[in-house]
PDB file of C-alpha atoms in Angstrom:
ATOM      1  CA  UNK A  13      -0.157   0.127  -0.031  1.00 49.00           C
ATOM      2  CA  UNK A  14       2.887   2.354  -0.253  1.00 40.00           C
ATOM      3  CA  UNK A  15       3.038   5.417  -2.077  1.00 40.00           C
ATOM      4  CA  UNK A  16       5.461   7.837  -2.896  1.00 34.00           C
ATOM      5  CA  UNK A  17       4.948  11.176  -0.829  1.00 40.00           C
ATOM      6  CA  UNK A  18       4.377  14.687  -2.485  1.00 41.00           C
ATOM      7  CA  UNK A  19       6.460  17.456  -0.964  1.00 43.00           C
ATOM      8  CA  UNK A  20       4.392  17.935   2.363  1.00 47.00           C
ATOM      9  CA  UNK A  21       6.079  21.988   2.706  1.00 43.00           C
ATOM     10  CA  UNK A  22       3.794  22.881  -0.969  1.00 52.00           C
ATOM     11  CA  UNK A  23       0.193  21.499   0.747  1.00 59.00           C
ATOM     12  CA  UNK A  24      -1.792  24.025   2.187  1.00 54.00           C
ATOM     13  CA  UNK A  25      -4.556  23.554   4.871  1.00 55.00           C
ATOM     14  CA  UNK A  26      -7.716  23.163   2.847  1.00 72.00           C
ATOM     15  CA  UNK A  27     -10.279  22.997   5.788  1.00 94.00           C
ATOM     16  CA  UNK A  28     -10.890  22.947   9.255  1.00 93.00           C
ATOM     17  CA  UNK A  29     -12.840  20.440  11.012  1.00 94.00           C
ATOM     18  CA  UNK A  30     -16.376  19.845   9.935  1.00 94.00           C
ATOM     19  CA  UNK A  31     -15.872  22.406   7.001  1.00 96.00           C
ATOM     20  CA  UNK A  32     -16.014  21.450   3.408  1.00 96.00           C
ATOM     21  CA  UNK A  33     -13.099  21.850   1.242  1.00 95.00           C
ATOM     22  CA  UNK A  34     -13.056  25.477  -0.164  1.00 91.00           C
ATOM     23  CA  UNK A  35     -12.650  23.836  -3.774  1.00 92.00           C
ATOM     24  CA  UNK A  36     -14.043  20.201  -4.015  1.00 94.00           C
ATOM     25  CA  UNK A  37     -11.092  17.515  -5.547  1.00 95.00           C
ATOM     26  CA  UNK A  38     -11.641  17.537  -9.211  1.00 95.00           C
ATOM     27  CA  UNK A  39     -13.008  15.244 -11.435  1.00 96.00           C
ATOM     28  CA  UNK A  40     -10.987  12.167 -10.627  1.00 97.00           C
ATOM     29  CA  UNK A  41     -10.867   8.920 -11.410  1.00 97.00           C
ATOM     30  CA  UNK A  42      -9.793   6.046  -8.593  1.00 97.00           C
ATOM     31  CA  UNK A  43      -6.575   5.306 -10.582  1.00 97.00           C
ATOM     32  CA  UNK A  44      -6.050   9.214 -10.591  1.00 98.00           C
ATOM     33  CA  UNK A  45      -5.496   9.444  -6.681  1.00 97.00           C
ATOM     34  CA  UNK A  46      -1.579   9.114  -6.647  1.00 92.00           C
ATOM     35  CA  UNK A  47       0.891  10.388  -3.650  1.00 94.00           C
ATOM     36  CA  UNK A  48      -1.988   9.382  -1.314  1.00 98.00           C
ATOM     37  CA  UNK A  49      -0.809   9.940   2.609  1.00 98.00           C
ATOM     38  CA  UNK A  50      -2.735   9.293   5.516  1.00 98.00           C
ATOM     39  CA  UNK A  51      -1.456  11.302   9.110  1.00 98.00           C
ATOM     40  CA  UNK A  52      -3.327   8.834  11.405  1.00 98.00           C
ATOM     41  CA  UNK A  53      -3.105   6.853  14.616  1.00 98.00           C
ATOM     42  CA  UNK A  54      -3.024   2.668  14.593  1.00 98.00           C
ATOM     43  CA  UNK A  55      -6.314   2.523  16.493  1.00 98.00           C
ATOM     44  CA  UNK A  56      -7.927   5.817  16.313  1.00 97.00           C
ATOM     45  CA  UNK A  57     -11.513   4.817  14.848  1.00 98.00           C
ATOM     46  CA  UNK A  58     -11.611   8.497  12.255  1.00 98.00           C
ATOM     47  CA  UNK A  59      -7.946   7.042  11.330  1.00 98.00           C
ATOM     48  CA  UNK A  60      -9.161   3.656  10.664  1.00 98.00           C
ATOM     49  CA  UNK A  61     -12.053   4.593   8.932  1.00 98.00           C
ATOM     50  CA  UNK A  62      -9.892   6.416   6.213  1.00 98.00           C
ATOM     51  CA  UNK A  63      -7.589   3.445   5.944  1.00 98.00           C
ATOM     52  CA  UNK A  64     -10.442   0.788   5.543  1.00 99.00           C
ATOM     53  CA  UNK A  65     -11.885   2.985   2.532  1.00 99.00           C
ATOM     54  CA  UNK A  66      -8.644   2.987   1.135  1.00 98.00           C
ATOM     55  CA  UNK A  67      -7.781  -0.569   1.128  1.00 98.00           C
ATOM     56  CA  UNK A  68     -11.346  -1.591   0.287  1.00 98.00           C
ATOM     57  CA  UNK A  69     -11.487   0.854  -2.848  1.00 98.00           C
ATOM     58  CA  UNK A  70      -7.269  -0.226  -3.577  1.00 98.00           C
ATOM     59  CA  UNK A  71      -6.246   2.671  -3.233  1.00 98.00           C
ATOM     60  CA  UNK A  72      -2.636   2.891  -2.062  1.00 98.00           C
ATOM     61  CA  UNK A  73      -1.153   5.020   0.432  1.00 98.00           C
ATOM     62  CA  UNK A  74       1.655   5.280   2.567  1.00 98.00           C
ATOM     63  CA  UNK A  75       1.042   6.241   6.685  1.00 98.00           C
ATOM     64  CA  UNK A  76       2.368   8.658   8.727  1.00 98.00           C
ATOM     65  CA  UNK A  77       2.149   8.414  12.380  1.00 97.00           C
ATOM     66  CA  UNK A  78      -0.067  11.021  14.262  1.00 97.00           C
ATOM     67  CA  UNK A  79      -0.364  14.959  13.157  1.00 96.00           C
ATOM     68  CA  UNK A  80       0.893  16.389  10.225  1.00 94.00           C
ATOM     69  CA  UNK A  81       4.062  18.316  11.518  1.00 93.00           C
ATOM     70  CA  UNK A  82       4.460  22.344  11.810  1.00 89.00           C
ATOM     71  CA  UNK A  83       0.632  22.121  10.276  1.00 89.00           C
ATOM     72  CA  UNK A  84      -1.712  24.594  11.443  1.00 90.00           C
ATOM     73  CA  UNK A  85      -4.578  21.684  11.356  1.00 93.00           C
ATOM     74  CA  UNK A  86      -3.272  19.203  14.116  1.00 95.00           C
ATOM     75  CA  UNK A  87      -6.151  16.473  14.895  1.00 96.00           C
ATOM     76  CA  UNK A  88      -6.190  12.789  13.055  1.00 98.00           C
ATOM     77  CA  UNK A  89      -6.682  11.725  10.292  1.00 98.00           C
ATOM     78  CA  UNK A  90      -5.607  14.246   7.660  1.00 98.00           C
ATOM     79  CA  UNK A  91      -5.536  12.865   3.860  1.00 98.00           C
ATOM     80  CA  UNK A  92      -2.948  14.314   1.391  1.00 97.00           C
ATOM     81  CA  UNK A  93      -3.878  13.204  -2.277  1.00 96.00           C
ATOM     82  CA  UNK A  94      -2.099  14.903  -5.566  1.00 94.00           C
ATOM     83  CA  UNK A  95      -0.844  18.169  -3.733  1.00 92.00           C
ATOM     84  CA  UNK A  96      -4.420  18.634  -1.957  1.00 95.00           C
ATOM     85  CA  UNK A  97      -4.724  18.153   1.895  1.00 96.00           C
ATOM     86  CA  UNK A  98      -8.097  17.156   3.623  1.00 97.00           C
ATOM     87  CA  UNK A  99      -9.061  17.243   6.739  1.00 97.00           C
ATOM     88  CA  UNK A 100     -11.694  15.561   9.119  1.00 98.00           C
ATOM     89  CA  UNK A 101     -12.535  11.600   8.781  1.00 98.00           C
ATOM     90  CA  UNK A 102     -16.266  12.983   7.388  1.00 98.00           C
ATOM     91  CA  UNK A 103     -14.957  15.554   5.155  1.00 98.00           C
ATOM     92  CA  UNK A 104     -13.028  12.433   3.493  1.00 98.00           C
ATOM     93  CA  UNK A 105     -15.606  10.587   3.324  1.00 98.00           C
ATOM     94  CA  UNK A 106     -17.703  13.030   1.424  1.00 98.00           C
ATOM     95  CA  UNK A 107     -14.888  13.916  -0.715  1.00 98.00           C
ATOM     96  CA  UNK A 108     -13.672  10.442  -1.760  1.00 98.00           C
ATOM     97  CA  UNK A 109     -16.978   9.475  -2.154  1.00 98.00           C
ATOM     98  CA  UNK A 110     -17.408  11.003  -6.186  1.00 98.00           C
ATOM     99  CA  UNK A 111     -14.235   9.432  -6.951  1.00 98.00           C
ATOM    100  CA  UNK A 112     -14.843   5.841  -5.504  1.00 98.00           C
ATOM    101  CA  UNK A 113     -18.664   5.179  -5.651  1.00 98.00           C
ATOM    102  CA  UNK A 114     -18.743   7.204  -9.031  1.00 97.00           C
ATOM    103  CA  UNK A 115     -21.382   9.528  -7.467  1.00 97.00           C
ATOM    104  CA  UNK A 116     -22.009  12.030  -4.881  1.00 98.00           C
ATOM    105  CA  UNK A 117     -23.962  11.430  -1.810  1.00 98.00           C
ATOM    106  CA  UNK A 118     -27.039  12.181  -1.122  1.00 98.00           C
ATOM    107  CA  UNK A 119     -28.347  14.193   1.723  1.00 98.00           C
ATOM    108  CA  UNK A 120     -29.416  11.415   3.576  1.00 98.00           C
ATOM    109  CA  UNK A 121     -26.192   9.484   3.244  1.00 98.00           C
ATOM    110  CA  UNK A 122     -24.404  12.398   4.445  1.00 98.00           C
ATOM    111  CA  UNK A 123     -26.660  12.849   7.305  1.00 98.00           C
ATOM    112  CA  UNK A 124     -25.975   9.218   8.286  1.00 98.00           C
ATOM    113  CA  UNK A 125     -22.466   9.673   7.767  1.00 98.00           C
ATOM    114  CA  UNK A 126     -22.008  12.660  10.089  1.00 98.00           C
ATOM    115  CA  UNK A 127     -24.864  12.128  12.741  1.00 98.00           C
ATOM    116  CA  UNK A 128     -24.971   8.799  13.006  1.00 98.00           C
ATOM    117  CA  UNK A 129     -21.382   7.131  12.389  1.00 98.00           C
ATOM    118  CA  UNK A 130     -18.654  10.497  12.703  1.00 98.00           C
ATOM    119  CA  UNK A 131     -20.684  12.181  15.693  1.00 97.00           C
ATOM    120  CA  UNK A 132     -22.792   9.034  16.538  1.00 98.00           C
ATOM    121  CA  UNK A 133     -21.911   4.828  16.630  1.00 98.00           C
ATOM    122  CA  UNK A 134     -18.062   5.802  16.276  1.00 98.00           C
ATOM    123  CA  UNK A 135     -17.783   8.160  19.320  1.00 96.00           C
ATOM    124  CA  UNK A 136     -20.252   6.332  21.471  1.00 97.00           C
ATOM    125  CA  UNK A 137     -18.411   2.933  20.735  1.00 98.00           C
ATOM    126  CA  UNK A 138     -15.133   4.787  21.716  1.00 95.00           C
ATOM    127  CA  UNK A 139     -16.580   6.554  25.033  1.00 93.00           C
ATOM    128  CA  UNK A 140     -17.611   3.280  26.122  1.00 94.00           C
ATOM    129  CA  UNK A 141     -14.294   2.009  25.379  1.00 94.00           C
ATOM    130  CA  UNK A 142     -12.943   4.918  28.327  1.00 90.00           C
ATOM    131  CA  UNK A 143     -15.334   3.504  30.239  1.00 89.00           C
ATOM    132  CA  UNK A 144     -13.414  -0.227  30.829  1.00 91.00           C
ATOM    133  CA  UNK A 145     -10.219  -0.625  31.889  1.00 90.00           C
ATOM    134  CA  UNK A 146     -10.313  -4.108  29.992  1.00 93.00           C
ATOM    135  CA  UNK A 147     -11.328  -2.264  26.523  1.00 95.00           C
ATOM    136  CA  UNK A 148      -8.425   0.237  26.810  1.00 93.00           C
ATOM    137  CA  UNK A 149      -6.058  -2.397  27.414  1.00 95.00           C
ATOM    138  CA  UNK A 150      -7.314  -4.548  24.739  1.00 96.00           C
ATOM    139  CA  UNK A 151      -7.002  -1.886  22.257  1.00 96.00           C
ATOM    140  CA  UNK A 152      -3.269  -1.054  23.180  1.00 95.00           C
ATOM    141  CA  UNK A 153      -2.833  -4.434  22.265  1.00 95.00           C
ATOM    142  CA  UNK A 154      -4.450  -4.358  19.406  1.00 98.00           C
ATOM    143  CA  UNK A 155      -1.985  -1.246  18.197  1.00 96.00           C
ATOM    144  CA  UNK A 156       1.160  -3.468  19.519  1.00 95.00           C
ATOM    145  CA  UNK A 157       4.385  -1.663  19.986  1.00 92.00           C
ATOM    146  CA  UNK A 158       5.348   1.492  21.713  1.00 90.00           C
ATOM    147  CA  UNK A 159       2.205   3.122  21.375  1.00 86.00           C
ATOM    148  CA  UNK A 160       0.325  -0.148  22.082  1.00 81.00           C
ATOM    149  CA  UNK A 161       2.132  -0.580  25.805  1.00 87.00           C
ATOM    150  CA  UNK A 162       1.707   3.495  26.279  1.00 83.00           C
ATOM    151  CA  UNK A 163      -2.025   2.708  25.757  1.00 86.00           C
ATOM    152  CA  UNK A 164      -1.989  -0.119  28.284  1.00 75.00           C
ATOM    153  CA  UNK A 165      -0.058   1.425  30.515  1.00 80.00           C
ATOM    154  CA  UNK A 166      -2.375   4.476  31.185  1.00 75.00           C
ATOM    155  CA  UNK A 167      -5.311   2.598  31.341  1.00 71.00           C
ATOM    156  CA  UNK A 168      -5.814   3.180  34.719  1.00 64.00           C
ATOM    157  CA  UNK A 169      -5.463   6.948  34.167  1.00 66.00           C
ATOM    158  CA  UNK A 170      -7.443   6.975  30.885  1.00 64.00           C
ATOM    159  CA  UNK A 171     -10.468   5.347  32.655  1.00 58.00           C
ATOM    160  CA  UNK A 172     -10.536   7.864  35.261  1.00 62.00           C
ATOM    161  CA  UNK A 173      -9.302  11.074  34.374  1.00 67.00           C
ATOM    162  CA  UNK A 174      -9.530  11.104  30.174  1.00 65.00           C
ATOM    163  CA  UNK A 175     -13.345  10.102  29.627  1.00 66.00           C
ATOM    164  CA  UNK A 176     -15.237  12.676  27.701  1.00 70.00           C
ATOM    165  CA  UNK A 177     -18.867  11.755  28.506  1.00 69.00           C
ATOM    166  CA  UNK A 178     -19.168  14.392  31.205  1.00 69.00           C
ATOM    167  CA  UNK A 179     -18.458  16.773  27.979  1.00 81.00           C
ATOM    168  CA  UNK A 180     -20.158  15.208  25.258  1.00 87.00           C
ATOM    169  CA  UNK A 181     -23.569  15.755  26.572  1.00 87.00           C
ATOM    170  CA  UNK A 182     -25.241  15.594  23.367  1.00 93.00           C
ATOM    171  CA  UNK A 183     -23.972  12.342  22.735  1.00 96.00           C
ATOM    172  CA  UNK A 184     -26.648   9.055  22.964  1.00 96.00           C
ATOM    173  CA  UNK A 185     -26.068   5.487  24.092  1.00 96.00           C
ATOM    174  CA  UNK A 186     -24.664   3.367  21.776  1.00 98.00           C
ATOM    175  CA  UNK A 187     -27.933   1.485  22.089  1.00 98.00           C
ATOM    176  CA  UNK A 188     -29.708   4.281  20.624  1.00 98.00           C
ATOM    177  CA  UNK A 189     -27.317   4.767  17.711  1.00 98.00           C
ATOM    178  CA  UNK A 190     -27.708   1.027  16.586  1.00 98.00           C
ATOM    179  CA  UNK A 191     -31.764   1.553  16.468  1.00 98.00           C
ATOM    180  CA  UNK A 192     -31.337   5.044  14.471  1.00 98.00           C
ATOM    181  CA  UNK A 193     -28.744   3.191  12.208  1.00 98.00           C
ATOM    182  CA  UNK A 194     -30.840   0.404  11.863  1.00 98.00           C
ATOM    183  CA  UNK A 195     -34.349   2.560  11.030  1.00 98.00           C
ATOM    184  CA  UNK A 196     -32.153   4.258   8.338  1.00 98.00           C
ATOM    185  CA  UNK A 197     -31.087   0.445   6.879  1.00 98.00           C
ATOM    186  CA  UNK A 198     -34.480  -0.530   7.092  1.00 97.00           C
ATOM    187  CA  UNK A 199     -35.007  -4.035   4.913  1.00 96.00           C
ATOM    188  CA  UNK A 200     -31.843  -3.228   2.915  1.00 98.00           C
ATOM    189  CA  UNK A 201     -29.073  -4.865   3.155  1.00 97.00           C
ATOM    190  CA  UNK A 202     -26.778  -2.088   2.694  1.00 98.00           C
ATOM    191  CA  UNK A 203     -26.835   0.980   3.346  1.00 98.00           C
ATOM    192  CA  UNK A 204     -26.216   2.299  -0.301  1.00 98.00           C
ATOM    193  CA  UNK A 205     -29.186  -0.289  -1.230  1.00 97.00           C
ATOM    194  CA  UNK A 206     -28.052  -4.035  -2.866  1.00 95.00           C
ATOM    195  CA  UNK A 207     -24.579  -3.146  -2.947  1.00 98.00           C
ATOM    196  CA  UNK A 208     -22.357  -1.873  -0.399  1.00 98.00           C
ATOM    197  CA  UNK A 209     -20.814   1.680  -0.999  1.00 98.00           C
ATOM    198  CA  UNK A 210     -18.121   4.037   0.730  1.00 99.00           C
ATOM    199  CA  UNK A 211     -20.850   4.558   3.717  1.00 99.00           C
ATOM    200  CA  UNK A 212     -21.020   0.702   4.861  1.00 99.00           C
ATOM    201  CA  UNK A 213     -17.639   0.805   4.593  1.00 99.00           C
ATOM    202  CA  UNK A 214     -17.212   3.681   7.175  1.00 99.00           C
ATOM    203  CA  UNK A 215     -19.572   2.003   9.258  1.00 99.00           C
ATOM    204  CA  UNK A 216     -18.259  -1.458   9.002  1.00 99.00           C
ATOM    205  CA  UNK A 217     -14.856   0.161   9.816  1.00 99.00           C
ATOM    206  CA  UNK A 218     -15.907   1.383  13.134  1.00 98.00           C
ATOM    207  CA  UNK A 219     -17.708  -2.213  14.166  1.00 98.00           C
ATOM    208  CA  UNK A 220     -14.389  -3.898  12.590  1.00 98.00           C
ATOM    209  CA  UNK A 221     -12.006  -2.147  15.160  1.00 98.00           C
ATOM    210  CA  UNK A 222     -14.071  -2.921  17.862  1.00 98.00           C
ATOM    211  CA  UNK A 223     -13.950  -6.781  16.949  1.00 98.00           C
ATOM    212  CA  UNK A 224     -10.509  -7.212  16.174  1.00 98.00           C
ATOM    213  CA  UNK A 225      -9.974  -5.242  19.569  1.00 98.00           C
ATOM    214  CA  UNK A 226     -12.318  -7.999  21.217  1.00 98.00           C
ATOM    215  CA  UNK A 227     -14.072  -4.807  23.242  1.00 98.00           C
ATOM    216  CA  UNK A 228     -16.880  -5.514  25.656  1.00 98.00           C
ATOM    217  CA  UNK A 229     -18.477  -2.346  23.872  1.00 98.00           C
ATOM    218  CA  UNK A 230     -18.681  -3.655  20.850  1.00 98.00           C
ATOM    219  CA  UNK A 231     -20.536  -7.424  22.146  1.00 98.00           C
ATOM    220  CA  UNK A 232     -22.547  -5.438  24.491  1.00 98.00           C
ATOM    221  CA  UNK A 233     -24.044  -3.914  20.552  1.00 98.00           C
ATOM    222  CA  UNK A 234     -23.972  -7.095  18.973  1.00 98.00           C
ATOM    223  CA  UNK A 235     -26.566  -8.303  21.809  1.00 98.00           C
ATOM    224  CA  UNK A 236     -29.033  -5.552  21.506  1.00 98.00           C
ATOM    225  CA  UNK A 237     -30.678  -7.631  18.603  1.00 97.00           C
ATOM    226  CA  UNK A 238     -30.555  -4.922  15.905  1.00 98.00           C
ATOM    227  CA  UNK A 239     -28.610  -7.192  13.336  1.00 98.00           C
ATOM    228  CA  UNK A 240     -25.516  -5.802  13.315  1.00 98.00           C
ATOM    229  CA  UNK A 241     -23.614  -8.536  14.166  1.00 98.00           C
ATOM    230  CA  UNK A 242     -24.973 -10.380  10.390  1.00 98.00           C
ATOM    231  CA  UNK A 243     -24.556  -6.915   8.905  1.00 98.00           C
ATOM    232  CA  UNK A 244     -20.762  -7.164  10.061  1.00 98.00           C
ATOM    233  CA  UNK A 245     -20.531 -10.754   8.767  1.00 98.00           C
ATOM    234  CA  UNK A 246     -22.309  -9.824   5.233  1.00 98.00           C
ATOM    235  CA  UNK A 247     -19.807  -6.621   4.576  1.00 98.00           C
ATOM    236  CA  UNK A 248     -16.958  -8.884   5.537  1.00 98.00           C
ATOM    237  CA  UNK A 249     -17.330 -11.050   2.640  1.00 98.00           C
ATOM    238  CA  UNK A 250     -17.378  -8.076   0.253  1.00 98.00           C
ATOM    239  CA  UNK A 251     -14.506  -7.258  -1.585  1.00 98.00           C
ATOM    240  CA  UNK A 252     -11.431  -7.792   0.178  1.00 98.00           C
ATOM    241  CA  UNK A 253     -12.565  -6.679   3.595  1.00 98.00           C
ATOM    242  CA  UNK A 254     -11.786 -10.095   4.923  1.00 98.00           C
ATOM    243  CA  UNK A 255      -8.146  -9.431   4.386  1.00 98.00           C
ATOM    244  CA  UNK A 256      -8.126  -5.851   6.212  1.00 98.00           C
ATOM    245  CA  UNK A 257      -6.504  -5.667   9.617  1.00 98.00           C
ATOM    246  CA  UNK A 258      -6.033  -3.072  11.737  1.00 98.00           C
ATOM    247  CA  UNK A 259      -2.403  -2.845  12.968  1.00 98.00           C
ATOM    248  CA  UNK A 260      -1.036  -4.516   9.593  1.00 98.00           C
ATOM    249  CA  UNK A 261      -2.800  -1.375   7.714  1.00 98.00           C
ATOM    250  CA  UNK A 262      -0.845   0.778   9.545  1.00 98.00           C
ATOM    251  CA  UNK A 263       2.083  -0.652   8.213  1.00 94.00           C
ATOM    252  CA  UNK A 264       4.107   0.752   5.085  1.00 82.00           C
TER     253      UNK A 264
END
C-alpha cells in the first residue's frame, strides 16, 4: 500500500474540522489518486475508517504517525492526495465518495455518516471503551508496539481522567445509535441499497476496529438484537474486507 510522498511543504490546509473543502476535489477517477498519505494513529477510529476505505477501494497509500508536523491543523486523520489536503474523516468520506463510488453522496447518506457514524456510533463506542480498563488495554494490545504499550500503561488513568462523556452532553447511548442506524438501513442489505458503498465501509470500519480488539463495547452492541453482527459478517464477505487488519493497515 506504500506510495511516494508529495512534498508536504507545498500543501496548504484546505479545511478546518467539520468544514467543507474550499474547492471540491477535481473530477478524478480512482486511478488518478496518486501520492496518497494518511496522517493518523493505529487504533484511532476516524483514522481506521479512512484506511479501511482506501483498502477496500484498492487505493495505495503511505502512513504517517500522528498529526501533520508544522501544520495549523493538529488532529487526525489528515489525507494528502495529489497535492491536496483534506482534514476530518467525515469530510474525507464526502470528498472521496464521487471518486470511489462514482457519484456524490445523497443528503440522507451525508447525514447518516455525520450524525450517526462520525458523531454517533463511532464516538459512543469509543467513549464506552474509555469506561472500561479492560477495553482500553484491549485496544492497546491491538495497536501493539511502543504506542500500544503506552496505551496499556495509562489505562487506569485514562479510565479515571480522560473519559469525555461528561462534556459530550449531546452524545446518545450506543443502543440508541444502533436503533437509529437500523431504522435508516431498514430492510436493505446495505445503506447504499443492494450493493455496499462508502458509507457501508465506514460503518463496517467502526465495528471492525472493536471486533479486532474484542471490546466489551462491541459485544454489548451485537447483543442488542438490531442485526449488526449479521451486517458485519455480510460486509466482511464483500470485496477484500476479509483481508483488512487494523494494525497491518498501519504498516508501510
